[in-house]
Coordinates of C-alpha atoms in Angstrom, one line a residue:
M1 CA 168.4 93.0 74.3
A2 CA 171.9 92.6 75.8
N3 CA 173.4 92.3 72.3
V4 CA 171.4 95.3 71.1
A5 CA 172.5 97.3 74.1
S6 CA 176.1 96.4 73.8
S7 CA 176.2 97.1 70.0
A8 CA 174.4 100.4 70.5
L9 CA 177.0 101.4 73.1
R10 CA 179.9 100.4 70.8
R11 CA 178.4 102.3 67.9
A12 CA 177.7 105.4 70.0
S13 CA 181.3 105.2 71.4
R14 CA 182.9 104.7 67.9
L15 CA 180.9 107.6 66.5
G16 CA 181.9 109.9 69.3
L17 CA 185.6 108.8 68.9
K18 CA 185.6 109.4 65.1
Q19 CA 184.1 112.8 65.5
S20 CA 186.6 113.8 68.2
L21 CA 189.6 112.5 66.2
A22 CA 188.4 114.3 63.1
S23 CA 188.1 117.7 64.8
T24 CA 190.9 117.6 67.5
P25 CA 194.4 116.3 68.0
L26 CA 194.7 112.9 69.8
R27 CA 194.0 113.4 73.4
G28 CA 196.1 112.0 76.2
I29 CA 195.4 108.8 77.9
P30 CA 192.5 109.1 80.5
S31 CA 193.4 108.1 84.0
M32 CA 192.3 104.8 85.4
S33 CA 190.3 106.5 88.2
R34 CA 188.3 108.5 85.7
V35 CA 187.4 105.7 83.3
G36 CA 187.7 102.6 85.4
A37 CA 188.9 100.7 82.3
V38 CA 192.0 99.0 80.8
T39 CA 193.7 101.3 78.4
T40 CA 196.5 100.8 75.8
A41 CA 199.4 103.2 75.4
Q42 CA 199.0 106.0 72.8
V43 CA 195.3 105.1 72.3
S44 CA 192.5 107.2 73.7
R45 CA 189.9 104.5 73.8
R46 CA 187.4 104.1 76.6
G47 CA 186.6 100.6 77.8
Y48 CA 183.5 99.3 79.5
V49 CA 185.0 96.7 81.7
S50 CA 187.2 97.3 84.7
E51 CA 190.7 95.8 84.9
T52 CA 190.8 92.1 84.6
K53 CA 191.3 91.0 88.1
R54 CA 189.0 88.3 89.5
D55 CA 187.4 90.7 92.1
N56 CA 187.2 93.7 89.7
A57 CA 185.6 92.2 86.6
Q58 CA 182.5 94.4 86.8
V59 CA 180.8 96.1 83.9
N60 CA 181.0 99.9 84.5
V61 CA 178.3 100.9 82.0
E62 CA 176.9 104.0 83.8
T63 CA 180.4 105.7 84.1
A64 CA 181.2 105.0 80.4
I65 CA 177.8 106.3 79.3
R66 CA 178.1 109.5 81.4
L67 CA 181.5 110.3 80.0
D68 CA 180.4 109.5 76.4
K69 CA 177.5 111.9 76.8
K70 CA 179.8 114.6 78.2
D71 CA 182.2 114.2 75.3
F72 CA 179.4 114.2 72.8
M73 CA 178.0 117.4 74.3
N74 CA 181.5 119.0 74.2
E75 CA 181.9 118.1 70.5
K76 CA 178.4 119.0 69.3
G77 CA 177.4 121.7 71.8
E78 CA 174.2 120.1 72.7
L79 CA 172.6 116.7 73.3
I80 CA 170.2 115.4 70.7
T81 CA 166.8 115.3 72.3
G82 CA 163.1 115.8 71.5
R83 CA 162.6 112.7 69.3
P84 CA 158.9 112.2 68.7
G85 CA 157.5 109.5 71.0
A86 CA 159.9 110.3 73.8
P87 CA 158.1 110.4 77.2
A88 CA 157.3 113.9 78.4
N89 CA 159.0 114.8 81.7
A90 CA 159.9 111.2 82.3
T91 CA 163.0 109.9 84.1
I92 CA 164.8 107.7 81.6
S93 CA 167.5 105.3 82.6
P94 CA 171.1 105.9 81.2
M95 CA 170.9 102.7 79.2
A96 CA 167.6 103.7 77.6
E97 CA 169.0 107.1 76.7
V98 CA 172.0 105.7 75.0
L99 CA 169.9 103.2 73.0
K100 CA 167.7 106.1 71.9
E101 CA 170.6 108.3 71.0
A102 CA 172.2 105.6 68.9
T103 CA 168.9 105.1 67.0
V104 CA 168.6 108.9 66.4
L105 CA 172.2 109.2 65.3
E106 CA 172.0 106.3 62.8
E107 CA 168.5 106.7 61.4
G108 CA 167.7 110.4 61.8
Q109 CA 164.3 111.6 63.0
R110 CA 161.8 108.8 63.4
P111 CA 158.0 109.0 62.8
I112 CA 155.6 109.8 65.6
Y113 CA 154.3 106.5 66.9
L114 CA 150.5 106.0 67.1
D115 CA 150.1 102.3 66.6
M116 CA 149.9 101.2 70.2
Q117 CA 147.5 98.3 69.4
A118 CA 150.2 96.7 67.3
T119 CA 152.8 97.0 70.0
T120 CA 154.1 99.4 72.7
P121 CA 157.6 100.6 73.5
V122 CA 159.3 98.9 76.4
D123 CA 159.1 101.1 79.4
P124 CA 162.6 102.0 80.5
R125 CA 161.8 100.8 84.0
V126 CA 161.0 97.4 82.5
L127 CA 164.3 97.3 80.7
D128 CA 166.2 98.2 83.9
A129 CA 164.5 95.2 85.7
M130 CA 165.4 92.8 82.8
L131 CA 169.1 93.6 82.3
P132 CA 170.5 91.8 85.3
F133 CA 168.9 88.5 84.1
F134 CA 170.8 88.6 80.8
V135 CA 174.2 88.7 82.5
N136 CA 174.4 88.0 86.2
V137 CA 171.2 86.1 87.2
Y138 CA 171.2 83.5 84.4
G139 CA 170.2 80.3 86.1
N140 CA 167.5 78.0 84.8
P141 CA 164.4 78.7 87.0
H142 CA 163.6 75.0 86.9
S143 CA 166.9 74.0 88.4
R144 CA 166.2 73.1 92.0
T145 CA 169.6 72.0 93.2
H146 CA 171.6 75.2 93.4
A147 CA 171.5 78.9 94.1
Y148 CA 171.5 80.0 90.4
G149 CA 168.2 78.2 89.9
W150 CA 166.7 79.4 93.1
E151 CA 167.3 83.1 92.5
S152 CA 165.8 82.8 89.0
E153 CA 162.8 80.9 90.3
K154 CA 162.3 83.5 93.0
A155 CA 162.2 86.3 90.3
V156 CA 159.8 84.3 88.1
E157 CA 157.4 83.7 91.0
E158 CA 157.5 87.4 92.0
A159 CA 156.6 88.3 88.3
R160 CA 153.8 85.8 88.5
E161 CA 152.4 87.6 91.5
H162 CA 152.5 90.9 89.7
V163 CA 150.6 89.4 86.7
A164 CA 148.0 87.8 89.0
K165 CA 147.4 91.0 91.1
L166 CA 146.7 93.0 87.9
I167 CA 143.6 90.9 87.1
G168 CA 142.6 89.9 90.6
A169 CA 143.7 86.3 90.3
D170 CA 145.8 83.8 92.4
A171 CA 149.4 83.5 91.3
K172 CA 149.0 79.7 90.9
E173 CA 146.4 80.4 88.1
I174 CA 148.9 82.2 85.9
I175 CA 150.6 80.1 83.2
F176 CA 153.4 81.8 81.3
T177 CA 153.3 81.4 77.5
S178 CA 155.0 83.0 74.5
G179 CA 152.1 85.5 74.1
A180 CA 148.4 86.0 73.6
T181 CA 148.3 83.9 70.3
E182 CA 149.6 80.9 72.1
S183 CA 147.3 81.5 75.1
N184 CA 144.2 81.8 72.8
N185 CA 145.2 78.5 71.1
M186 CA 145.8 76.8 74.4
S187 CA 142.5 77.9 75.9
I188 CA 140.2 77.2 73.0
K189 CA 141.8 74.1 71.6
G190 CA 142.7 72.8 75.1
V191 CA 139.2 73.0 76.6
A192 CA 137.5 71.8 73.4
R193 CA 139.7 68.7 73.0
F194 CA 139.5 67.8 76.7
F195 CA 135.7 67.8 76.8
G196 CA 135.4 66.7 73.2
R197 CA 137.0 63.3 73.9
S198 CA 133.8 62.1 75.7
G199 CA 131.7 63.3 72.8
K200 CA 129.3 65.2 75.1
K201 CA 130.6 68.8 74.5
R202 CA 131.7 69.5 71.0
H203 CA 130.3 73.1 70.5
I204 CA 132.1 76.4 70.7
V205 CA 130.7 80.0 70.6
T206 CA 132.7 83.0 69.5
S207 CA 132.1 86.3 67.6
Q208 CA 132.9 87.4 64.1
T209 CA 135.2 90.2 65.2
E210 CA 137.6 88.1 67.2
H211 CA 141.4 88.2 66.6
K212 CA 142.5 86.1 63.7
C213 CA 144.2 83.5 66.0
V214 CA 140.9 82.9 67.8
L215 CA 139.0 82.5 64.5
D216 CA 141.7 80.2 63.0
S217 CA 141.7 78.1 66.2
C218 CA 138.0 77.6 65.8
R219 CA 138.3 76.7 62.1
H220 CA 140.9 74.1 63.0
L221 CA 138.5 72.6 65.5
Q222 CA 135.8 72.6 62.9
D223 CA 138.1 70.4 60.8
E224 CA 138.3 68.1 63.8
G225 CA 134.5 67.7 63.8
F226 CA 133.5 70.5 66.3
D227 CA 130.6 72.8 65.8
V228 CA 131.3 76.5 66.0
T229 CA 128.8 79.4 66.2
Y230 CA 130.2 82.7 65.0
L231 CA 128.0 85.4 66.6
P232 CA 127.4 88.6 64.6
V233 CA 127.9 91.9 66.2
Q234 CA 125.7 95.0 66.2
N235 CA 126.6 98.2 64.2
N236 CA 128.4 99.5 67.3
G237 CA 130.6 96.4 67.5
L238 CA 129.0 94.9 70.7
I239 CA 127.5 91.5 70.8
N240 CA 123.8 91.0 71.6
L241 CA 123.5 89.1 74.9
E242 CA 120.1 87.6 73.9
E243 CA 121.7 86.1 70.8
L244 CA 124.6 84.8 72.9
E245 CA 122.2 83.1 75.3
A246 CA 120.3 81.6 72.3
A247 CA 123.5 80.3 70.8
I248 CA 124.6 78.4 74.0
R249 CA 123.6 74.7 73.8
P250 CA 123.7 71.8 76.2
D251 CA 126.8 70.6 74.3
T252 CA 128.6 73.9 74.4
A253 CA 132.1 73.6 75.9
I254 CA 133.4 77.1 75.8
V255 CA 132.4 80.7 74.9
S256 CA 135.3 83.0 73.7
I257 CA 134.6 86.8 73.4
M258 CA 137.4 89.3 73.4
A259 CA 137.5 92.0 76.0
V260 CA 138.6 95.0 73.9
N261 CA 138.6 94.8 70.2
N262 CA 142.1 95.3 68.7
E263 CA 140.8 97.4 65.7
I264 CA 137.9 99.5 67.0
G265 CA 138.5 99.4 70.7
V266 CA 134.9 98.5 71.8
I267 CA 134.7 97.0 75.3
Q268 CA 132.4 93.9 75.5
P269 CA 130.1 93.5 78.5
L270 CA 132.4 91.0 80.2
E271 CA 130.5 90.8 83.5
E272 CA 127.2 90.1 81.9
I273 CA 128.8 87.5 79.6
G274 CA 130.5 85.8 82.5
K275 CA 127.3 85.7 84.6
L276 CA 125.4 84.1 81.7
C277 CA 128.1 81.5 81.1
R278 CA 128.3 80.6 84.8
Q279 CA 124.5 80.1 84.8
K280 CA 124.7 77.8 81.8
K281 CA 127.7 76.0 83.2
V282 CA 129.9 76.9 80.2
F283 CA 133.5 78.0 80.4
F284 CA 134.1 81.7 79.5
H285 CA 137.4 82.6 77.8
T286 CA 138.3 86.2 76.9
D287 CA 141.2 87.5 74.8
G288 CA 142.5 90.2 77.1
A289 CA 145.5 91.3 75.1
Q290 CA 144.2 94.8 74.5
A291 CA 142.4 95.1 77.9
V292 CA 144.8 94.0 80.6
G293 CA 146.6 96.9 82.2
K294 CA 144.4 99.4 80.3
I295 CA 140.9 98.9 81.9
P296 CA 140.1 97.6 85.3
L297 CA 139.6 93.8 85.3
D298 CA 138.7 91.3 88.0
V299 CA 138.4 87.7 86.8
N300 CA 136.4 86.7 89.9
A301 CA 133.9 89.5 89.7
M302 CA 133.5 89.0 86.0
N303 CA 133.3 85.1 86.2
I304 CA 136.1 84.7 83.7
D305 CA 137.5 81.2 83.5
L306 CA 140.4 81.7 81.0
M307 CA 142.1 84.9 79.9
S308 CA 144.9 85.5 77.4
I309 CA 147.5 88.2 78.2
S310 CA 150.3 89.8 76.2
S311 CA 153.3 91.5 77.6
H312 CA 154.2 93.7 74.6
K313 CA 150.8 95.4 74.6
I314 CA 151.5 96.9 78.1
Y315 CA 155.1 98.2 77.6
G316 CA 156.8 94.9 78.3
P317 CA 159.1 92.7 76.1
K318 CA 157.8 90.8 73.1
G319 CA 157.8 87.0 73.2
I320 CA 156.2 86.5 76.5
G321 CA 152.5 86.4 77.7
A322 CA 150.3 84.5 80.0
C323 CA 147.1 82.5 80.2
Y324 CA 144.9 82.8 83.3
V325 CA 143.4 79.3 84.0
R326 CA 140.9 79.2 86.9
R327 CA 141.5 76.6 89.6
R328 CA 138.1 76.8 91.4
P329 CA 135.9 75.7 89.8
R330 CA 138.7 73.9 88.0
V331 CA 139.2 74.4 84.2
R332 CA 140.4 71.2 82.5
L333 CA 142.3 71.4 79.2
D334 CA 144.6 69.4 77.1
P335 CA 148.1 71.1 76.8
I336 CA 149.1 71.9 73.2
I337 CA 152.9 71.6 74.1
S338 CA 154.2 68.5 75.8
G339 CA 157.5 68.1 77.6
G340 CA 159.0 68.5 81.0
G341 CA 155.7 69.4 82.7
Q342 CA 156.5 73.0 83.6
E343 CA 153.7 75.5 84.3
R344 CA 151.4 73.0 86.1
G345 CA 151.9 70.6 83.2
L346 CA 149.9 72.9 80.9
R347 CA 152.8 74.5 79.0
S348 CA 156.1 72.6 79.0
G349 CA 159.4 74.4 78.2
T350 CA 162.1 76.4 80.0
L351 CA 160.9 79.9 80.9
A352 CA 163.0 82.9 79.9
P353 CA 163.6 84.8 83.2
P354 CA 164.5 88.2 81.5
L355 CA 161.2 88.2 79.6
V356 CA 159.2 86.9 82.6
V357 CA 160.7 89.6 84.9
G358 CA 160.1 92.3 82.3
F359 CA 156.5 91.1 81.9
G360 CA 156.0 91.1 85.7
E361 CA 157.4 94.6 86.0
A362 CA 155.2 95.9 83.2
C363 CA 152.2 94.5 85.1
R364 CA 153.3 96.0 88.4
I365 CA 153.7 99.5 86.7
A366 CA 150.4 99.1 84.9
K367 CA 148.5 98.4 88.1
Q368 CA 150.3 101.2 89.9
E369 CA 149.6 103.8 87.2
L370 CA 146.3 102.6 85.8
D371 CA 144.3 105.5 87.1
Y372 CA 146.8 108.1 85.9
D373 CA 147.3 106.5 82.5
S374 CA 143.6 106.1 81.9
K375 CA 142.8 109.8 82.7
R376 CA 145.7 111.0 80.6
I377 CA 145.0 108.8 77.6
K378 CA 141.3 109.8 77.8
S379 CA 142.2 113.4 77.6
L380 CA 144.5 112.9 74.6
S381 CA 141.8 110.7 72.9
D382 CA 139.1 113.4 73.4
R383 CA 141.5 116.0 71.9
L384 CA 142.2 113.7 68.9
L385 CA 138.6 112.7 68.3
K386 CA 137.3 116.2 68.5
G387 CA 139.7 117.4 65.9
L388 CA 139.2 114.4 63.5
L389 CA 135.4 114.5 63.7
S390 CA 135.4 118.2 62.9
L391 CA 136.3 117.2 59.4
E392 CA 133.2 116.7 57.2
H393 CA 132.3 113.2 56.1
T394 CA 134.3 111.7 58.9
S395 CA 132.9 109.1 61.4
Q396 CA 134.1 107.0 64.3
N397 CA 133.9 103.2 64.0
G398 CA 132.5 101.3 67.0
D399 CA 130.4 102.4 70.0
P400 CA 131.3 106.0 70.9
E401 CA 130.7 105.4 74.6
R402 CA 131.9 101.8 75.3
F403 CA 135.4 101.9 73.9
Y404 CA 138.9 102.1 75.1
P405 CA 140.1 105.7 74.5
G406 CA 143.5 104.6 73.5
C407 CA 142.1 102.9 70.3
V408 CA 140.5 105.4 68.0
N409 CA 139.2 104.1 64.6
V410 CA 138.0 106.7 62.1
S411 CA 136.6 106.5 58.6
F412 CA 137.5 109.3 56.1
A413 CA 134.9 109.2 53.3
Y414 CA 136.2 109.7 49.8
V415 CA 139.8 109.0 50.8
E416 CA 141.6 105.7 50.3
G417 CA 143.0 104.6 53.6
E418 CA 146.2 103.2 52.1
S419 CA 146.8 106.5 50.2
L420 CA 146.3 108.4 53.5
L421 CA 148.8 106.2 55.2
M422 CA 151.3 106.8 52.4
A423 CA 150.7 110.5 52.8
L424 CA 151.3 110.3 56.5
K425 CA 154.8 108.7 56.4
D426 CA 155.9 110.9 59.3
I427 CA 153.3 109.2 61.5
A428 CA 153.3 105.5 62.3
L429 CA 149.6 104.4 61.9
S430 CA 147.7 101.4 60.6
S431 CA 144.4 100.6 58.9
G432 CA 143.8 97.6 61.0
S433 CA 145.3 94.6 62.8
A434 CA 149.1 94.2 62.4
C435 CA 148.5 90.5 62.0
T436 CA 146.5 91.0 58.8
S437 CA 148.2 94.2 57.6
A438 CA 149.8 92.5 54.6
S439 CA 146.3 91.7 53.2
L440 CA 144.6 94.1 50.7
E441 CA 141.2 92.9 51.8
P442 CA 139.1 95.4 53.7
S443 CA 139.0 94.8 57.5
Y444 CA 136.7 91.9 58.4
V445 CA 136.0 93.6 61.7
L446 CA 134.6 96.8 60.0
R447 CA 132.6 94.7 57.5
A448 CA 131.1 92.8 60.4
L449 CA 129.8 96.2 61.7
G450 CA 128.0 96.6 58.4
N451 CA 130.5 99.1 56.9
S452 CA 130.8 99.1 53.1
D453 CA 134.0 98.1 51.5
E454 CA 134.7 101.7 50.6
S455 CA 134.2 102.8 54.2
A456 CA 136.4 99.9 55.5
H457 CA 139.1 100.9 53.1
S458 CA 139.0 104.5 54.2
S459 CA 139.5 103.8 57.9
I460 CA 142.6 104.5 60.0
R461 CA 143.4 103.3 63.5
F462 CA 145.1 105.7 65.9
G463 CA 146.7 104.2 69.0
I464 CA 147.5 106.4 72.0
G465 CA 149.7 105.3 74.8
R466 CA 151.6 106.1 78.0
F467 CA 154.3 108.1 76.2
T468 CA 152.1 110.0 73.7
T469 CA 152.3 113.7 74.2
E470 CA 149.9 116.6 73.5
Q471 CA 152.3 118.1 71.0
E472 CA 152.2 114.8 69.0
I473 CA 148.4 114.8 69.0
D474 CA 148.4 118.4 67.7
Y475 CA 150.9 117.6 65.0
V476 CA 148.9 114.6 63.9
L477 CA 145.6 116.6 63.8
K478 CA 147.2 119.3 61.6
A479 CA 148.9 116.7 59.3
V480 CA 145.7 114.6 58.9
Q481 CA 143.5 117.6 58.2
E482 CA 145.9 119.0 55.6
R483 CA 146.5 115.7 53.8
V484 CA 142.9 114.5 53.9
T485 CA 141.8 117.8 52.3
F486 CA 144.6 117.4 49.6
L487 CA 143.7 113.8 48.8
R488 CA 140.0 114.6 48.5
E489 CA 140.7 117.4 46.1
L490 CA 142.3 114.8 43.8
S491 CA 139.2 112.6 43.9
P492 CA 136.5 113.1 41.2
L493 CA 133.9 111.7 43.6
W494 CA 134.7 114.5 46.1
E495 CA 134.0 117.0 43.4
L496 CA 130.6 115.4 42.7
V497 CA 129.8 115.4 46.5
Q498 CA 130.7 119.1 46.8
E499 CA 128.3 119.8 44.0
G500 CA 125.5 118.2 46.0
I501 CA 125.2 115.1 43.9
D502 CA 124.1 111.9 45.7
L503 CA 126.5 109.2 44.6
N504 CA 123.9 106.5 45.3
T505 CA 121.8 107.9 42.5
I506 CA 124.5 107.6 39.8
E507 CA 124.4 104.6 37.4
W508 CA 127.9 103.6 36.8
S509 CA 128.6 102.0 33.4
Q510 CA 131.0 99.1 33.0
H511 CA 133.7 98.9 30.4

C-alpha cells in the first residue's frame, strides 16, 4: 500500500506539473516555508520530504497533498469528485482522496461497485491506521529484546482485542491467519486429523452449499480415509435441523456450517446448531467470512467452537484473517503450518503488523457502527428488492426473511445471466462466488436449492455495503430494468411466453 500511495502521489504530482507547464510560464521557486521541501534552482518541483538534516527528515505528505489539490483546482477550475462508490457525506483522509483522484484521472469514470461479497473497499480510517506501520513502526512483533518489537507487539495485541470483542470472544482465542480460506482449512483439517489419529472420530458433517474451500478440505480428508456427510439444504437455502441431528454419529469429530451464505445470503440457525453440537459433544465450526461485522454474533451464546473470519469482507486489507479457537472447553487441532510456534503454536510465521492493525481497526469500526450500517443497508436492500421484483418473471433466491440484506440474489427468467452482466458493464456485479467465477457451470449453491440450470444461469448477485448510496441503487434499478427488457425482447422464448404458451408443453426436436 505504501508503494501504491507513493506512486499515486508521484503520478498526481507529475500530471499537475505537466498541465501547469503546458498552460502557464514556468513559475518561480516556491519558498521553503510554504513547501517544506528541498528545491533545485530554476525548477518548480515540489518535494515530499523535508530538508535532509537528521532531525528534520520527516515526510510532509499532508502539506504536499493540500498544495497539489489547490494547484489542480486553480488549473482545472474544480476538483474531480462524485465518482460512483464514493462514501456519501463521509470524511475522507487526505491520503485516500489523493489515491482516489489519481485513479479517476488515469482510468476515467469507474463502474458502480455492487459486489461486496467478493470484497469490500478499505475504509479510509483503516488505511490511516495502517500507514505508520509501513514506515515508522516496522519492528517484528515477535522480537522481544528491543523497543521496535515491543511497539509492534502492542499494536498486534490491541488489534487482537478488537477482533475478539466483535464476536464476544477472549483475545487469547484469536489466531491470525492469511484469511478465511486458511482458517477453514486449519479448522476442519486440524480437528479431523487430531482426533482421527486415534481412529475413534473420523466423520465430518457439512452442507452442500458451503464455500468451495470447505468442500475441498472435506474432499481431501475423504482421500485420507475420513467419512464426510454433505447435508442437503431446503429450497430456501437453510439446513434441516432434524437431518443434521440424524447425520451426527458417535464418531463425528466436527460439524461445519457457514453462518451467512456467500451467494444467496441466507443466515443459518447458528444458535440451534451450536446447542445441538454441544449436546452431542461434537465441535461446531462456522465459516463467518460473510457474517462477522455484519450481523450480531456471540460465540459463547451460540456455542461456536471454531470460526473463520476475513478482513477484506469488512472493509479491511486483503491477506489477513483470523480463526477463533475456543479454549474452554479446549479445542485440539493439528496445525497445518509448522515453524517458530507463533499464534499459540497453531499458525507459525511472522505476522504483518500493517495488515493486523488494519484488520483490528476494521473490526473496531464494524462493532461501533454495526447498528447504523445494518439499518442503512436494510433500507437500501428493501429499495433494490422492491424495484427488481416489480419486473415480471423475477424471483429472489434464498429465504426472503432469514437473509443478510447486503446480499441480494435474483433470478431473471428468460435472460442469460452472463449476457446481463455484459450489458451492465457500468455496474460491477457477479453471478456467484468470486472463487468460482471463471467456471461456466451454473452455481452449485443455486442447484442445491433445486433451481434449474436455466434459473441458475439467469441469476445475479447484488452486494450492498457501507459506502453504497441511494443514487447508485436508483441508477442500478433503472439500468437493470431497461436492459433486462431489451435482452428479453431478443429472446424467442420470451415471445412465446408473451403469447401465453407454456414452455414445458413444447416438445423440442434435436438436430
